[in-house]
Short mmCIF file of C-alpha atoms in Angstrom, two decimals:
data_model
loop_
_atom_site.label_atom_id
_atom_site.label_comp_id
_atom_site.label_asym_id
_atom_site.label_seq_id
_atom_site.Cartn_x
_atom_site.Cartn_y
_atom_site.Cartn_z
CA MET K 1 90.52 159.40 149.80
CA VAL K 2 89.96 155.87 148.39
CA GLY K 3 86.35 154.93 148.97
CA ARG K 4 84.41 151.61 148.51
CA TRP K 5 83.83 152.07 144.87
CA PRO K 6 87.15 150.22 143.66
CA TYR K 7 85.98 147.21 145.78
CA LEU K 8 82.60 147.46 144.07
CA VAL K 9 84.15 147.60 140.64
CA ALA K 10 86.40 144.65 141.45
CA GLY K 11 83.50 142.69 142.77
CA VAL K 12 81.41 143.28 139.71
CA LEU K 13 84.42 142.42 137.40
CA ALA K 14 85.11 139.25 139.32
CA ALA K 15 81.46 138.28 139.35
CA LEU K 16 81.33 138.83 135.62
CA GLY K 17 84.64 136.89 134.96
CA VAL K 18 83.22 134.04 137.01
CA VAL K 19 80.08 133.98 134.80
CA LEU K 20 81.98 134.03 131.60
CA ILE K 21 84.44 131.30 132.77
CA VAL K 22 81.37 129.09 133.79
CA VAL K 23 79.70 129.81 130.59
CA GLY K 24 82.60 129.11 128.38
CA GLY K 25 83.39 125.93 130.45
CA CYS K 26 79.60 124.76 129.94
CA LEU K 27 79.88 125.54 126.19
CA VAL K 28 83.16 123.24 125.90
CA PRO K 29 80.90 120.04 126.34
CA TYR K 30 77.99 121.48 124.72
CA PHE K 31 79.78 122.47 121.51
CA ASP K 32 81.75 119.13 121.60
CA ASP K 33 78.39 117.40 121.63
CA VAL K 34 76.97 119.54 118.78
CA ILE K 35 80.09 118.59 116.72
CA VAL K 36 79.66 114.96 117.47
CA GLN K 37 76.01 115.03 116.54
CA ARG K 38 76.84 116.81 113.28
CA LEU K 39 79.44 114.02 112.57
CA LYS K 40 76.97 111.33 113.43
CA SER K 41 74.45 112.81 111.07
CA HIS K 42 76.81 113.08 108.37
CA VAL K 43 78.80 109.60 108.83
CA LEU K 44 76.58 107.27 110.36
CA PRO K 45 74.31 105.44 107.99
CA SER K 46 70.77 105.91 108.59
CA ASN K 47 67.92 104.53 106.36
CA GLY K 48 66.21 107.29 104.34
CA THR K 49 68.75 110.11 104.83
CA ASP K 50 70.45 111.82 101.83
CA SER K 51 73.96 110.73 102.95
CA TYR K 52 72.77 107.05 103.25
CA GLU K 53 71.26 107.15 99.77
CA GLU K 54 74.51 108.81 98.41
CA TRP K 55 76.62 106.23 100.31
CA LYS K 56 74.83 103.19 98.64
CA ASN K 57 75.92 104.39 95.31
CA TRP K 58 78.63 106.93 96.30
CA SER K 59 80.68 106.59 93.05
CA ARG K 60 77.99 108.09 91.06
CA PHE K 61 78.49 111.37 93.11
CA ASP K 62 82.11 111.01 93.55
CA PRO K 63 83.71 109.44 90.45
CA VAL K 64 86.16 106.50 90.64
CA TYR K 65 88.24 105.61 87.80
CA ARG K 66 90.50 102.38 87.21
CA ARG K 67 93.36 102.50 84.84
CA PHE K 68 94.78 99.42 83.34
CA ARG K 69 98.23 99.21 81.81
CA PHE K 70 99.32 95.82 80.27
CA PHE K 71 102.58 94.23 79.64
CA ASP K 72 102.98 93.51 76.05
CA VAL K 73 105.54 90.51 75.67
CA LEU K 74 108.04 91.32 72.87
CA ASN K 75 110.06 88.11 72.54
CA PRO K 76 107.78 85.11 73.10
CA LYS K 77 109.71 82.96 70.68
CA GLU K 78 112.95 83.51 72.27
CA VAL K 79 111.49 82.66 75.84
CA VAL K 80 109.89 79.36 74.67
CA GLU K 81 112.84 78.17 72.57
CA SER K 82 115.83 79.13 74.73
CA GLY K 83 114.49 80.22 78.05
CA ARG K 84 115.60 83.75 77.72
CA ASN K 85 114.18 86.42 80.06
CA VAL K 86 110.88 87.91 79.13
CA THR K 87 110.99 91.40 77.62
CA VAL K 88 108.01 93.39 78.07
CA ASN K 89 106.88 96.99 77.14
CA GLU K 90 104.11 98.75 79.12
CA THR K 91 101.11 99.43 76.98
CA ARG K 92 98.92 102.70 76.72
CA SER K 93 96.42 103.47 79.59
CA TYR K 94 92.84 101.92 79.23
CA VAL K 95 90.47 103.87 81.58
CA TYR K 96 87.20 102.71 83.17
CA ARG K 97 84.71 104.44 85.20
CA VAL K 98 83.83 102.27 88.24
CA ASN K 99 80.36 102.35 89.82
CA PHE K 100 80.15 100.90 93.10
CA GLU K 101 76.73 99.62 94.01
CA ARG K 102 75.82 98.24 97.41
CA ARG K 103 72.73 95.94 97.25
CA ASN K 104 70.54 94.13 99.60
CA LEU K 105 71.39 96.47 102.42
CA LYS K 106 70.21 95.29 105.84
CA PHE K 107 70.75 96.53 109.28
CA ASN K 108 71.46 93.82 111.90
CA SER K 109 71.86 93.63 115.79
CA GLY K 110 69.97 96.63 116.75
CA ASN K 111 71.49 98.86 113.90
CA SER K 112 74.96 98.17 115.16
CA ARG K 113 75.88 96.17 111.89
CA LEU K 114 74.90 96.92 108.32
CA SER K 115 75.28 94.02 105.70
CA PHE K 116 75.33 94.44 101.93
CA ASP K 117 76.52 92.85 98.60
CA LEU K 118 79.11 94.91 96.69
CA TYR K 119 79.06 95.14 93.09
CA LYS K 120 81.37 97.01 90.66
CA THR K 121 80.43 97.98 87.06
CA PHE K 122 83.04 99.12 84.62
CA SER K 123 82.34 101.58 81.71
CA PHE K 124 85.08 102.24 79.20
CA GLU K 125 86.06 106.03 78.99
CA ARG K 126 87.61 106.36 75.59
CA ASN K 127 88.26 110.03 75.90
CA LEU K 128 90.42 109.29 78.98
CA SER K 129 92.17 106.53 77.61
CA SER K 130 95.23 106.57 75.25
CA GLY K 131 94.13 103.08 73.68
CA ALA K 132 91.02 101.23 72.47
CA GLU K 133 89.49 98.08 73.86
CA ASP K 134 90.01 96.54 70.39
CA ASP K 135 93.86 96.90 70.87
CA TYR K 136 95.74 93.54 70.67
CA LEU K 137 98.77 92.55 72.78
CA THR K 138 100.91 89.40 73.40
CA ALA K 139 100.33 88.00 76.85
CA VAL K 140 100.71 84.70 78.62
CA ASN K 141 98.07 82.18 77.49
CA LEU K 142 96.17 82.18 80.70
CA PRO K 143 93.23 80.13 79.80
CA ILE K 144 95.44 77.19 78.78
CA LEU K 145 97.94 77.88 81.53
CA ASN K 146 95.06 77.74 83.99
CA LEU K 147 94.08 74.32 82.67
CA ALA K 148 97.49 72.90 82.63
CA THR K 149 98.22 74.06 86.14
CA ARG K 150 95.08 72.33 87.25
CA LEU K 151 96.31 69.09 85.64
CA ARG K 152 99.72 69.21 87.28
CA PHE K 153 98.89 66.52 89.85
CA GLU K 154 96.91 64.09 87.48
CA ASN K 155 98.76 61.16 86.23
CA ARG K 156 101.47 61.16 83.45
CA THR K 157 99.08 59.90 80.79
CA VAL K 158 96.58 62.52 81.43
CA GLN K 159 99.22 65.29 81.09
CA SER K 160 100.97 63.73 78.18
CA GLU K 161 97.83 63.19 76.14
CA THR K 162 96.64 66.81 77.02
CA ALA K 163 100.05 68.09 75.74
CA GLN K 164 99.47 66.38 72.53
CA GLU K 165 95.97 67.97 72.17
CA VAL K 166 97.38 71.37 73.01
CA ASN K 167 99.98 70.97 70.25
CA ARG K 168 97.21 69.79 67.69
CA LEU K 169 95.19 72.88 68.49
CA GLY K 170 98.12 75.15 67.99
CA GLU K 171 98.09 76.62 71.56
CA GLY K 172 101.29 78.11 72.75
CA LEU K 173 102.76 79.58 76.02
CA PHE K 174 101.94 82.97 74.63
CA ALA K 175 98.93 84.44 72.76
CA ARG K 176 97.72 87.39 70.86
CA VAL K 177 94.63 88.79 72.73
CA ARG K 178 92.40 91.77 72.72
CA VAL K 179 92.45 94.17 75.68
CA SER K 180 88.68 93.70 76.49
CA ASP K 181 88.81 90.00 76.13
CA LEU K 182 91.88 89.61 78.47
CA LEU K 183 89.86 91.76 81.01
CA TRP K 184 86.36 90.83 80.68
CA GLY K 185 86.44 87.30 79.33
CA TYR K 186 86.03 85.50 76.02
CA ASN K 187 84.85 81.99 75.16
CA ASN K 188 88.14 80.16 74.12
CA THR K 189 86.93 77.46 71.80
CA ASN K 190 90.13 75.63 72.01
CA LEU K 191 89.86 75.46 75.73
CA GLU K 192 86.47 74.15 75.31
CA THR K 193 87.56 71.55 73.02
CA LEU K 194 90.18 70.53 75.53
CA LEU K 195 87.54 70.30 78.29
CA ILE K 196 85.27 68.13 76.26
CA TYR K 197 88.24 65.92 75.32
CA LEU K 198 89.27 65.49 78.98
CA ASP K 199 85.79 64.80 80.02
CA GLY K 200 85.14 62.07 77.20
CA ARG K 201 88.73 60.50 77.52
CA PHE K 202 89.30 60.47 81.18
CA GLY K 203 86.11 61.59 82.87
CA ILE K 204 87.61 64.74 84.34
CA ARG K 205 86.54 68.31 83.97
CA PRO K 206 89.10 70.60 85.73
CA LEU K 207 87.18 73.65 84.62
CA ASN K 208 83.46 74.43 84.57
CA ASP K 209 83.66 77.04 82.06
CA SER K 210 85.54 77.77 78.68
CA THR K 211 85.31 81.54 79.12
CA TYR K 212 88.24 83.27 80.64
CA GLY K 213 89.04 86.79 81.65
CA LEU K 214 91.23 88.31 84.52
CA PHE K 215 88.00 89.94 85.88
CA TYR K 216 85.44 87.61 84.37
CA GLN K 217 82.92 86.16 86.78
CA LYS K 218 80.43 83.47 85.76
CA GLY K 219 76.88 84.60 86.13
CA GLN K 220 77.64 88.27 86.36
CA PRO K 221 76.99 90.59 83.39
CA LYS K 222 80.09 91.61 81.35
CA LYS K 223 82.26 94.22 82.98
CA THR K 224 80.46 93.66 86.39
CA THR K 225 82.23 92.11 89.36
CA TYR K 226 80.86 90.78 92.60
CA GLU K 227 83.14 92.06 95.42
CA GLY K 228 81.60 89.90 98.06
CA SER K 229 79.08 90.11 101.04
CA TYR K 230 80.32 92.67 103.57
CA GLU K 231 79.13 93.39 107.07
CA VAL K 232 80.54 96.62 108.60
CA ASP K 233 80.30 98.25 111.96
CA THR K 234 77.77 101.14 112.35
CA GLU K 235 77.34 101.39 116.09
CA ASP K 236 79.39 104.38 116.98
CA LEU K 237 81.91 106.83 115.50
CA SER K 238 85.02 105.08 116.89
CA SER K 239 84.29 101.95 114.84
CA VAL K 240 82.06 102.90 111.98
CA TRP K 241 82.85 101.32 108.66
CA LYS K 242 85.21 98.62 109.89
CA VAL K 243 84.54 95.45 108.26
CA THR K 244 83.37 92.77 110.62
CA GLU K 245 82.61 90.06 108.11
CA TRP K 246 83.26 89.23 104.50
CA ASN K 247 81.31 86.39 102.77
CA GLY K 248 80.06 85.32 106.03
CA ARG K 249 83.43 85.05 107.78
CA ARG K 250 85.31 86.85 110.34
CA SER K 251 88.41 85.46 109.11
CA LEU K 252 89.43 84.47 105.50
CA GLY K 253 90.55 80.92 106.07
CA VAL K 254 93.30 81.30 103.46
CA TRP K 255 96.51 82.31 105.41
CA ASN K 256 98.76 80.46 107.73
CA SER K 257 98.02 82.28 111.07
CA ASN K 258 95.17 83.75 112.94
CA ALA K 259 96.71 87.19 112.76
CA SER K 260 97.15 87.07 108.91
CA ASP K 261 93.94 85.59 108.40
CA ARG K 262 91.97 88.02 110.53
CA ILE K 263 89.97 90.82 108.83
CA ASN K 264 91.02 94.24 109.94
CA GLY K 265 90.14 97.79 109.08
CA THR K 266 87.61 99.27 106.54
CA ASP K 267 87.22 98.56 102.90
CA GLY K 268 89.00 101.83 102.05
CA SER K 269 86.15 103.83 101.11
CA ALA K 270 86.02 105.67 104.40
CA TRP K 271 87.57 105.41 107.86
CA SER K 272 86.11 106.06 111.24
CA PRO K 273 86.18 109.81 112.46
CA SER K 274 88.91 111.46 114.45
CA VAL K 275 91.78 109.77 112.62
CA ASP K 276 94.90 109.77 114.87
CA LYS K 277 98.38 109.23 113.38
CA SER K 278 99.64 107.76 116.54
CA THR K 279 97.01 104.82 115.95
CA PRO K 280 97.70 102.61 112.99
CA GLU K 281 95.08 102.37 110.20
CA TRP K 282 94.11 99.22 108.64
CA LEU K 283 92.71 98.54 105.16
CA PHE K 284 90.91 95.26 104.07
CA ASP K 285 91.35 94.66 100.42
CA SER K 286 89.27 91.86 98.95
CA ASP K 287 91.37 91.92 95.69
CA TRP K 288 94.55 91.11 97.67
CA CYS K 289 92.39 88.61 100.00
CA ARG K 290 94.09 90.21 103.08
CA SER K 291 94.39 93.16 105.37
CA PHE K 292 97.20 95.72 105.34
CA ARG K 293 98.50 97.97 108.13
CA LEU K 294 98.92 101.32 106.36
CA THR K 295 101.99 103.57 107.09
CA ALA K 296 101.54 107.22 107.87
CA PHE K 297 103.58 109.85 105.86
CA ASP K 298 105.45 112.50 107.52
CA PRO K 299 103.65 113.74 110.74
CA GLU K 300 103.11 117.06 108.89
CA GLU K 301 99.63 117.64 107.70
CA ARG K 302 99.09 117.30 103.80
CA LYS K 303 96.99 119.40 101.73
CA VAL K 304 94.54 118.41 99.02
CA GLY K 305 93.32 121.75 97.61
CA ASP K 306 92.71 123.83 100.73
CA LEU K 307 91.58 120.84 102.95
CA GLY K 308 94.12 119.41 105.36
CA THR K 309 94.55 115.72 105.11
CA TYR K 310 96.64 112.83 106.82
CA GLY K 311 98.46 110.68 104.15
CA TYR K 312 99.11 106.95 104.30
CA TYR K 313 100.70 104.43 102.00
CA LEU K 314 101.32 100.74 101.52
CA SER K 315 104.72 100.14 102.57
CA ASN K 316 107.15 97.57 100.82
CA ALA K 317 107.38 95.85 104.18
CA SER K 318 103.78 94.89 103.88
CA LEU K 319 104.82 92.15 101.41
CA SER K 320 108.09 91.03 103.05
CA TYR K 321 108.13 87.43 104.51
CA SER K 322 111.71 87.62 105.91
CA ALA K 323 112.57 87.09 109.56
CA ALA K 324 112.51 90.85 110.07
CA ALA K 325 108.88 90.87 109.20
CA GLU K 326 107.45 88.37 111.70
CA GLY K 327 103.95 89.90 111.32
CA ASN K 328 103.71 88.74 107.62
CA ARG K 329 104.91 85.22 108.13
CA GLY K 330 101.32 84.08 107.94
CA PHE K 331 101.19 85.18 104.38
CA CYS K 332 103.96 82.87 103.42
CA GLN K 333 102.78 80.56 100.60
CA PRO K 334 104.62 78.21 98.39
CA THR K 335 104.70 78.62 94.73
CA PRO K 336 101.57 77.47 92.80
CA LYS K 337 103.70 74.36 91.53
CA GLN K 338 103.91 73.01 95.03
CA ASN K 339 101.55 71.94 97.75
CA ASN K 340 104.15 72.89 100.23
CA GLY K 341 107.59 74.42 100.47
CA SER K 342 109.33 77.70 100.99
CA CYS K 343 107.83 81.14 100.74
CA LEU K 344 107.77 83.07 97.63
CA ASN K 345 110.49 85.82 97.60
CA ASP K 346 109.37 89.23 99.11
CA GLY K 347 107.23 91.50 97.19
CA VAL K 348 104.93 88.79 95.60
CA LEU K 349 101.70 87.25 97.17
CA ASN K 350 100.40 83.95 96.16
CA VAL K 351 96.55 84.27 96.10
CA THR K 352 95.74 81.05 94.29
CA ASN K 353 93.81 79.64 97.24
CA CYS K 354 91.67 82.70 97.25
CA LYS K 355 90.97 83.05 93.54
CA ASP K 356 89.50 79.75 92.70
CA ASN K 357 93.06 78.13 92.30
CA VAL K 358 93.77 80.39 89.33
CA PRO K 359 97.78 80.53 89.32
CA LEU K 360 97.95 84.23 89.87
CA LEU K 361 100.46 86.16 91.94
CA LEU K 362 99.94 89.75 93.17
CA SER K 363 102.54 92.48 93.63
CA GLN K 364 103.00 96.13 93.47
CA PRO K 365 103.29 97.51 89.98
CA HIS K 366 106.67 96.94 88.31
CA PHE K 367 107.57 94.73 91.21
CA LEU K 368 108.06 97.81 93.33
CA GLY K 369 109.89 96.67 96.60
CA ALA K 370 110.09 93.11 95.46
CA ASP K 371 113.15 90.82 95.54
CA VAL K 372 115.45 91.82 92.87
CA LYS K 373 115.11 88.23 91.32
CA TYR K 374 111.66 89.30 89.95
CA ILE K 375 112.89 92.48 88.53
CA ALA K 376 116.02 91.10 87.00
CA SER K 377 113.97 88.20 85.33
CA VAL K 378 112.05 90.59 83.25
CA SER K 379 113.33 93.32 80.93
CA GLY K 380 111.41 96.58 80.70
CA LEU K 381 110.32 97.12 84.28
CA HIS K 382 110.92 100.45 85.98
CA PRO K 383 109.61 100.53 89.56
CA ASN K 384 109.04 104.07 90.82
CA GLN K 385 107.95 104.81 94.40
CA THR K 386 105.99 107.92 93.51
CA LYS K 387 104.14 106.30 90.50
CA HIS K 388 103.56 102.79 91.73
CA GLN K 389 102.84 103.16 95.25
CA THR K 390 99.26 102.70 96.78
CA THR K 391 98.40 106.10 98.76
CA PHE K 392 95.34 107.54 100.68
CA ASP K 393 94.73 111.06 101.81
CA ILE K 394 92.20 110.95 104.67
CA GLU K 395 90.37 114.07 106.18
CA PRO K 396 91.01 113.32 109.95
CA MET K 397 87.96 114.86 111.45
CA SER K 398 85.31 112.94 109.40
CA GLY K 399 87.41 110.06 108.36
CA GLU K 400 86.47 110.51 104.73
CA VAL K 401 88.84 109.74 101.97
CA VAL K 402 89.75 112.87 100.04
CA LYS K 403 92.13 111.31 97.59
CA ALA K 404 93.08 107.79 96.80
CA SER K 405 95.20 105.64 94.49
CA ARG K 406 95.10 101.96 95.00
CA LYS K 407 97.56 100.06 92.91
CA MET K 408 97.97 96.23 92.24
CA GLN K 409 99.74 94.19 89.57
CA LEU K 410 98.59 90.72 88.33
CA ASN K 411 101.36 88.22 87.30
CA ALA K 412 101.28 84.85 85.79
CA TYR K 413 103.43 82.15 87.39
CA LEU K 414 105.05 79.91 84.72
CA MET K 415 106.59 76.49 85.39
CA ASN K 416 107.51 73.28 83.68
CA LEU K 417 104.35 71.46 83.04
CA THR K 418 104.06 68.13 81.24
CA SER K 419 100.58 69.08 80.00
CA PHE K 420 101.77 72.32 78.45
CA PRO K 421 104.17 72.08 75.60
CA ASN K 422 107.18 74.58 75.32
CA THR K 423 107.56 75.00 79.03
CA THR K 424 110.82 72.86 79.35
CA GLN K 425 113.10 75.89 78.91
CA LEU K 426 111.61 77.88 81.67
CA ALA K 427 113.45 78.63 84.85
CA ASP K 428 111.79 77.91 88.06
CA ASP K 429 109.61 80.68 89.56
CA THR K 430 109.23 82.44 86.26
CA VAL K 431 106.84 85.33 87.28
CA VAL K 432 105.62 87.35 84.17
CA PRO K 433 103.59 90.59 84.77
CA VAL K 434 100.36 90.71 82.76
CA VAL K 435 98.69 94.13 83.86
CA TRP K 436 98.76 96.61 86.65
CA THR K 437 95.86 98.64 87.90
CA ASP K 438 95.30 101.86 89.46
CA GLU K 439 91.93 102.79 91.10
CA VAL K 440 91.80 106.35 91.57
CA TYR K 441 89.27 108.64 93.55
CA SER K 442 89.29 112.22 94.22
CA MET K 443 86.70 113.87 96.28
CA THR K 444 84.44 116.40 94.57
CA GLU K 445 84.81 120.22 95.28
CA THR K 446 81.32 120.33 96.66
CA GLU K 447 82.10 117.61 99.30
CA ARG K 448 85.62 119.27 100.11
CA GLN K 449 83.82 122.51 100.56
CA TYR K 450 81.31 120.94 103.11
CA LEU K 451 84.15 119.42 105.21
CA ALA K 452 85.97 122.89 104.96
CA ASN K 453 82.87 124.49 106.26
CA GLU K 454 82.62 122.02 109.02
CA HIS K 455 86.21 123.00 110.03
CA ASP K 456 85.08 126.59 110.04
CA ILE K 457 82.24 125.92 112.26
CA ARG K 458 84.58 124.01 114.63
CA ARG K 459 86.95 126.92 114.76
CA LYS K 460 84.18 129.28 115.42
CA TYR K 461 82.81 127.29 118.35
CA ASP K 462 86.49 127.20 119.75
CA VAL K 463 86.86 130.88 119.38
CA VAL K 464 83.52 131.49 121.22
CA LYS K 465 84.20 129.12 124.09
CA TYR K 466 87.79 130.04 124.73
CA THR K 467 87.21 133.65 124.10
CA LEU K 468 84.67 133.57 127.04
CA ILE K 469 86.98 131.72 129.23
CA GLY K 470 89.81 133.91 128.32
CA VAL K 471 87.78 137.27 128.76
CA GLY K 472 86.39 135.79 132.22
CA ALA K 473 89.97 135.00 133.44
CA LEU K 474 91.19 138.50 132.43
CA LEU K 475 88.45 140.11 134.23
CA LEU K 476 89.28 137.99 137.41
CA VAL K 477 92.89 139.16 137.05
CA ILE K 478 91.87 142.72 136.59
CA ALA K 479 89.60 142.42 139.80
CA VAL K 480 92.55 141.00 141.76
CA VAL K 481 94.81 143.83 140.59
CA ILE K 482 92.31 146.50 141.60
CA VAL K 483 92.05 144.91 145.12
CA VAL K 484 95.63 144.71 145.52
CA VAL K 485 96.35 148.24 144.32
CA VAL K 486 93.82 149.57 146.50
CA PHE K 487 95.04 147.71 149.43
CA LEU K 488 98.55 148.85 148.88
CA LEU K 489 97.39 152.48 148.41
CA ARG K 490 95.47 152.39 151.67
CA ARG K 491 98.45 150.78 153.59
CA CYS K 492 100.77 153.45 152.07
CA LYS K 493 98.43 156.20 153.18
CA ALA K 494 98.10 154.74 156.71
CA ALA K 495 101.85 154.45 156.97
CA LYS K 496 102.27 158.10 155.82
CA GLU K 497 99.58 159.40 158.19
CA GLY K 498 101.32 157.41 161.11
CA GLN K 499 104.53 159.02 160.18
CA ASP K 500 103.09 162.52 160.04
CA GLU K 501 101.74 161.86 163.52
CA VAL K 502 105.17 160.96 165.02
CA ASP K 503 106.77 163.98 163.38
CA GLU K 504 104.09 166.48 164.86
CA ARG K 505 105.03 165.06 168.36
CA GLN K 506 108.59 165.70 168.23
CA PRO K 507 109.86 169.03 170.14
CA LEU K 508 110.91 171.73 167.66
CA LEU K 509 114.19 172.52 169.64
CA HIS K 510 116.44 170.26 171.59
#
């Protein structure tokens, strides 16, 4: 005979199951809040914390290196005398360690914004380089080209007499220059002579300084660059690190549309946590004077060591100005020779207005993804998607950059200039590569291990809460099964007893 004990067991199991489900359900928001709080303590800047101190000078803990590869011009005489295509040879690699320093930090608007000045200091790493800073190469004579370009709208007398002085001083379209001088600046005595002459003869001084270098900044120590004044969001995890202002502006005031001029995204040192591939990620790059919408690699998770990441890259379409790339039309700029006119061809960005009117064009290395005219006009270029593309690997939970490679090529724009002899043979829109750079970063093993441990903690939280819910649900199922089985057994027993009673009432003989 089935007694009451099955129902008691079922009741106990059901009650225990309900308790486990309730506990597991309560742990879901609790553990989620614990994870959020751990993220906030690790990601959101807070004055005085270890993470905040590390963030201020993060490259001291996680080394950043910048590699420079120059383009040595092999046929300067043929280019000047007969207008032949420039032939270049990519030089050896010159590697500098980059120290990022954020100074003058100040929290604004109730700690929802953080402003700072960003400086980069470069230290040459001879052991990592295949060349020395004293190496020489032949490059476009950028100091004199810069001066001549600024004189292109002066009257013909100014330009022709300047040309005579340039000839007298023996300056040409190309010059032999040391690597360190081309990068960090040197006092060009002939340029100084020209500036004194123009000031005395015509009362004009198109340049305030006779020192020239690709990364030279007047008033800064040598090998130190000022990257601008930043304001970033620090209010919550969904928007932390997004640049809200640069040099006191929410837009750049450089490009031809509000969308192109707007500052979007982070500076590339970190992104907001909970990165989602279905949502585009933006990068603001002050070197390029613009924001880029990054493109995600294949949806499959990538691996850097044992750490899962989402991969993003700078697509060739980012530098396209064709009708098919309407979002980029605001970046359409005429050549430095013109005040107005048609766009440059795809793949090259005119940043003259953003770089103190220095006639520089930016592109991806070796004109990767650029219009074929640029590649065809220079011999010795070999664009390679794997080698020359900008990429980021981002850990999605924290938004931290695990690995990055930011690439950029600086190009000189050559044109026929009355004030610069030996340019009459040049074709229009002659763009000559000068140097390409690769700023590389790889997270330290210690930081990767920390993030891996955070993932383990999150997995353990998930195991605990979902195990409790699963076991509770299983106990409820068992309780229901017990009740159903007991009910069926009792019903069968009652039916059998009823049949036996009927059989006993039947007569033995008919």
